[in-house]
Every structure is written in C-alpha cells, then in structure tokens.
mmCIF file of C-alpha atoms in Angstrom:
data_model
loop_
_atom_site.group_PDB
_atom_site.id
_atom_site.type_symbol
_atom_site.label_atom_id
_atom_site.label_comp_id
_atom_site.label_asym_id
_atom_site.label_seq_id
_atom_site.Cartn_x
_atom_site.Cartn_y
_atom_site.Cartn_z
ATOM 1 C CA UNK A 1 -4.249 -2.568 -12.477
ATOM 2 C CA UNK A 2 -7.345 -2.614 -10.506
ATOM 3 C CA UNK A 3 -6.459 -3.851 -6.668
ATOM 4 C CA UNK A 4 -10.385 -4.812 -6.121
ATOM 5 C CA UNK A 5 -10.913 -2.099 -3.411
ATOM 6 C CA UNK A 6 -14.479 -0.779 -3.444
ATOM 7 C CA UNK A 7 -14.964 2.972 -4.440
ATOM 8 C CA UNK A 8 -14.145 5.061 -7.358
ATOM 9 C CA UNK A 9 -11.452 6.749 -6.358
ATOM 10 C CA UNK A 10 -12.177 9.954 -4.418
ATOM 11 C CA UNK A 11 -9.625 10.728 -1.955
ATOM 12 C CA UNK A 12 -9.452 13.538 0.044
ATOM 13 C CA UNK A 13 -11.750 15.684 -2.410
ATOM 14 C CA UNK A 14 -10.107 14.897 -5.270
ATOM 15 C CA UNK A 15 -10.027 12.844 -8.224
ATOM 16 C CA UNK A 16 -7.443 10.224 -7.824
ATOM 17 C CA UNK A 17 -7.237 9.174 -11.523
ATOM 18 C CA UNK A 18 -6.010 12.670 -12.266
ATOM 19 C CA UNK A 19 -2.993 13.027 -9.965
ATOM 20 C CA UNK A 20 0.531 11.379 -11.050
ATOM 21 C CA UNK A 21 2.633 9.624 -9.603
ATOM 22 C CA UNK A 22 4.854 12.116 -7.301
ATOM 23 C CA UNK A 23 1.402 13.346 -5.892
ATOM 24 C CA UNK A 24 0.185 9.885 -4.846
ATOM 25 C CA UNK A 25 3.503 8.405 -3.857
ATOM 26 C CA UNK A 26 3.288 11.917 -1.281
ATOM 27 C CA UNK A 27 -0.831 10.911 -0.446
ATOM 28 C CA UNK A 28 0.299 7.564 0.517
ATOM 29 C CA UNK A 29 3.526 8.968 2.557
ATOM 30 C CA UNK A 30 0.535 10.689 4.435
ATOM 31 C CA UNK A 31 -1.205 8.024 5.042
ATOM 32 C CA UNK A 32 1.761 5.243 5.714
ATOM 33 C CA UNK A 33 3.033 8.072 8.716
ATOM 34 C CA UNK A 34 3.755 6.125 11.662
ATOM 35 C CA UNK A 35 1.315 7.543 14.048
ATOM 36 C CA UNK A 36 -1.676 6.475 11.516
ATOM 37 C CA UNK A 37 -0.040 3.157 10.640
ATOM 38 C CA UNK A 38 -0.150 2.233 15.169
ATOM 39 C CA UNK A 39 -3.518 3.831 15.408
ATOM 40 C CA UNK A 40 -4.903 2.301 12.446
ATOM 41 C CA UNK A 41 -2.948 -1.545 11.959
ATOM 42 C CA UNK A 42 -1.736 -1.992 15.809
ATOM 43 C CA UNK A 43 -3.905 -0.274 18.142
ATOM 44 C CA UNK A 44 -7.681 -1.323 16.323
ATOM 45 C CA UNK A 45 -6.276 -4.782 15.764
ATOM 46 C CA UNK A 46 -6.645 -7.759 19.110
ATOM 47 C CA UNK A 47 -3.468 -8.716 20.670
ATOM 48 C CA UNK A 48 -1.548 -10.982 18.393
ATOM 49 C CA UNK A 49 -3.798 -10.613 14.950
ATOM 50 C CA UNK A 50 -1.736 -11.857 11.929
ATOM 51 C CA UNK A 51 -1.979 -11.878 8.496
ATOM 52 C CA UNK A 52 -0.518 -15.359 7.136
ATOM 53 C CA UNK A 53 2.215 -13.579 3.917
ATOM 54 C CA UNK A 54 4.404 -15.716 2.277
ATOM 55 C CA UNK A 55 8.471 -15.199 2.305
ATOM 56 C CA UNK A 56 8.102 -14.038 -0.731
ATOM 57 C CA UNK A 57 5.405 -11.163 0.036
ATOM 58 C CA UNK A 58 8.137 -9.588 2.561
ATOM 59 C CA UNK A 59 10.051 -6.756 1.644
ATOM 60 C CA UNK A 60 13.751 -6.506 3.937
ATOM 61 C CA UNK A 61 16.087 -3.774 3.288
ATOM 62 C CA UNK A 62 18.535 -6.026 2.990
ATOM 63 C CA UNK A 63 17.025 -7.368 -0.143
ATOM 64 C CA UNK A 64 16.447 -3.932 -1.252
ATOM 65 C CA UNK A 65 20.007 -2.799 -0.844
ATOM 66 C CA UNK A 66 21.563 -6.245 -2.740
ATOM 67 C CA UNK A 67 18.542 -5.188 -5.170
ATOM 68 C CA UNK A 68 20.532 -2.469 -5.671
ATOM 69 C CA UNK A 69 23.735 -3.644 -5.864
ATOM 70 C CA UNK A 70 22.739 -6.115 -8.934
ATOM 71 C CA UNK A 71 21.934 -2.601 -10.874
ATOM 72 C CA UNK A 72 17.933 -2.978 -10.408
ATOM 73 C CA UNK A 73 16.788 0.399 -11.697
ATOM 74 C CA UNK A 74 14.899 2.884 -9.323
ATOM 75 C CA UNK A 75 11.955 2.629 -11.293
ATOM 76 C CA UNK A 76 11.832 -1.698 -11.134
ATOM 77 C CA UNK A 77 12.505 -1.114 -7.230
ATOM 78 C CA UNK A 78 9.407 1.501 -6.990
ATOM 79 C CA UNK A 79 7.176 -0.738 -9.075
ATOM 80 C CA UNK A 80 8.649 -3.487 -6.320
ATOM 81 C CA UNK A 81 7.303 -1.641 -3.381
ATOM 82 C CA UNK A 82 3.926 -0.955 -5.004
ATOM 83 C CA UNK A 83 3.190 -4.134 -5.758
ATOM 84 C CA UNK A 84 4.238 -5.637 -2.261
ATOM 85 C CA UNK A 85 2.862 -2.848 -0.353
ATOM 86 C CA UNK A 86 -0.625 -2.800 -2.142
ATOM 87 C CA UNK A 87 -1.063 -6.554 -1.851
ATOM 88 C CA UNK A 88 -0.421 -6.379 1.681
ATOM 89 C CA UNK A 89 -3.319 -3.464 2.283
ATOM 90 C CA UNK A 90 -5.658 -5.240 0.108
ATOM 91 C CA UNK A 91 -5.198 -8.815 2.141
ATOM 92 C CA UNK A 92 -5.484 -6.914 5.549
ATOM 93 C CA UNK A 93 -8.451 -4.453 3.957
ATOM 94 C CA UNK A 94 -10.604 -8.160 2.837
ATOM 95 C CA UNK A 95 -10.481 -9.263 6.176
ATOM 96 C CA UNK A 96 -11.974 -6.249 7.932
ATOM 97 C CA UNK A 97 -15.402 -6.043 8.577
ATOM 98 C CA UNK A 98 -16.769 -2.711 7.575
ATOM 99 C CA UNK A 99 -17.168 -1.974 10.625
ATOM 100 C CA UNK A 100 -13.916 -2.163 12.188
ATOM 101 C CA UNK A 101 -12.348 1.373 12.919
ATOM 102 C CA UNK A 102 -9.558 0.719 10.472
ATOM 103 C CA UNK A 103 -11.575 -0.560 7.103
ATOM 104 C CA UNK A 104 -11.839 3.390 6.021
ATOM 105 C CA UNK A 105 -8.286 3.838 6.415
ATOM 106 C CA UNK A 106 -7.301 0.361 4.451
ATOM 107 C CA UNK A 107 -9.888 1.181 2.093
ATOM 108 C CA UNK A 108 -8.575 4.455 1.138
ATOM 109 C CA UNK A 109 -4.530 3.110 0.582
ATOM 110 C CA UNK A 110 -6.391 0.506 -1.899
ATOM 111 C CA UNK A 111 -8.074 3.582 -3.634
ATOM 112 C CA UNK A 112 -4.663 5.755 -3.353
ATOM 113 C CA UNK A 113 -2.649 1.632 -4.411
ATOM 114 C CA UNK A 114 -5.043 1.371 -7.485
ATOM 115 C CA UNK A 115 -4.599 5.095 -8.879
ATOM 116 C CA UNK A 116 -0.910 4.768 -8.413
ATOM 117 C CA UNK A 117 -1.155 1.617 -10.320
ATOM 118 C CA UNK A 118 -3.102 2.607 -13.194
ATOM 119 C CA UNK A 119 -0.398 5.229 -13.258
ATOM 120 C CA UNK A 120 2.355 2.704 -13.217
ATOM 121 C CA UNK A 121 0.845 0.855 -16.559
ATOM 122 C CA UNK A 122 0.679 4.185 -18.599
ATOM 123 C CA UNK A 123 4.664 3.584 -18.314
ATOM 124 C CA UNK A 124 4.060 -0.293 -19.688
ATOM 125 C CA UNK A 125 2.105 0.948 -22.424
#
C-alpha cells in the first residue's frame, strides 16, 4: 500500500521497510505522543483550521468497543486504525505547504503509515 507520501522511507536512521510491525506501531506511538501531536497539529495550525472528513473517516470508541462486541478480531480492528489514521495524516500532510513547521512531522507518519502498510499486505498475501 503506498500512501503517496514523498521519500523513501528513512526514519530516524533507519530503514523503514525492514522493521515489522511491533517496531513501527511503537515509532508511530512516538510520534502520535500528545505533546508532538499540540505542537505539531494545534499549535502550527491558525485558529479554527479544519480538515473537511466524512462520518465515515471518524474513528469513536464507541464504535470501537461495539466493534468489539460483534467479535471483530484484533487484527481487522488494527488494520481499522491504520487505515483511518493514515488517511487522515496524508489529507492534512497534502495540504501543507513545505514550508509550514509541521509538513516534516506529517511527512514522516506517511513514511512510518506506508511501511506499516506494506507490512500489513505481507499478511494479505
């Protein structure tokens, strides 16, 4: 799955592609802490900046717990907050000039997004 982010993949002085999934799910855990998410998505962006998402695009708990309750696996639930998660960076990162303090930081979760989902279809195949 390739998320369109520019760059091949080098984060943090490493080789993405060669990390699994535990190590990137921890990289972006990093990244997503909530100190870098207000610097980076609240605190560089003007007062009252949105990003138009559909209903759909929105991830609740409470779906995620009645998710659960129908028996959705852990793995369909992960794959779940991937896919939200990374479409959401990726639609905030195309909007940035490169220029804006936070394009490096949405840039690298769409390098860390696409590694994790090239992992993600080794399990398809």
């Amino acid at each position: 799955l390739a998320f369109g982010c520019p760059g091949l993949l080098a984060v943090l002085g490493m080789e993405a592609s060669a990390l699994g999934e535990c190590e990137l799910t921890r990289l972006l855990q990093d990244k997503l802490q909530y100190e870098m998410r207000l610097q980076y998505m609240k605190h560089y962006f003007p007062i009252n900046y949105t990003v138009q998402v559909q209903y759909e695009e929105v991830l609740r708990p409470a779906n995620i717990t009645r998710l659960r309750n129908e028996t959705v696996t852990e793995v369909a639930l992960r794959y779940l907050w991937f896919h939200v998660s990374s479409q959401a960076v990726l639609r905030i990162h195309e909007v940035l000039p490169e220029k804006h303090p936070s394009w490096k930081y949405t840039q690298e979760l769409c390098q860390l997004f696409d590694a994790l989902g090239k992992e993600y279809s080794k399990y398809r195949q």
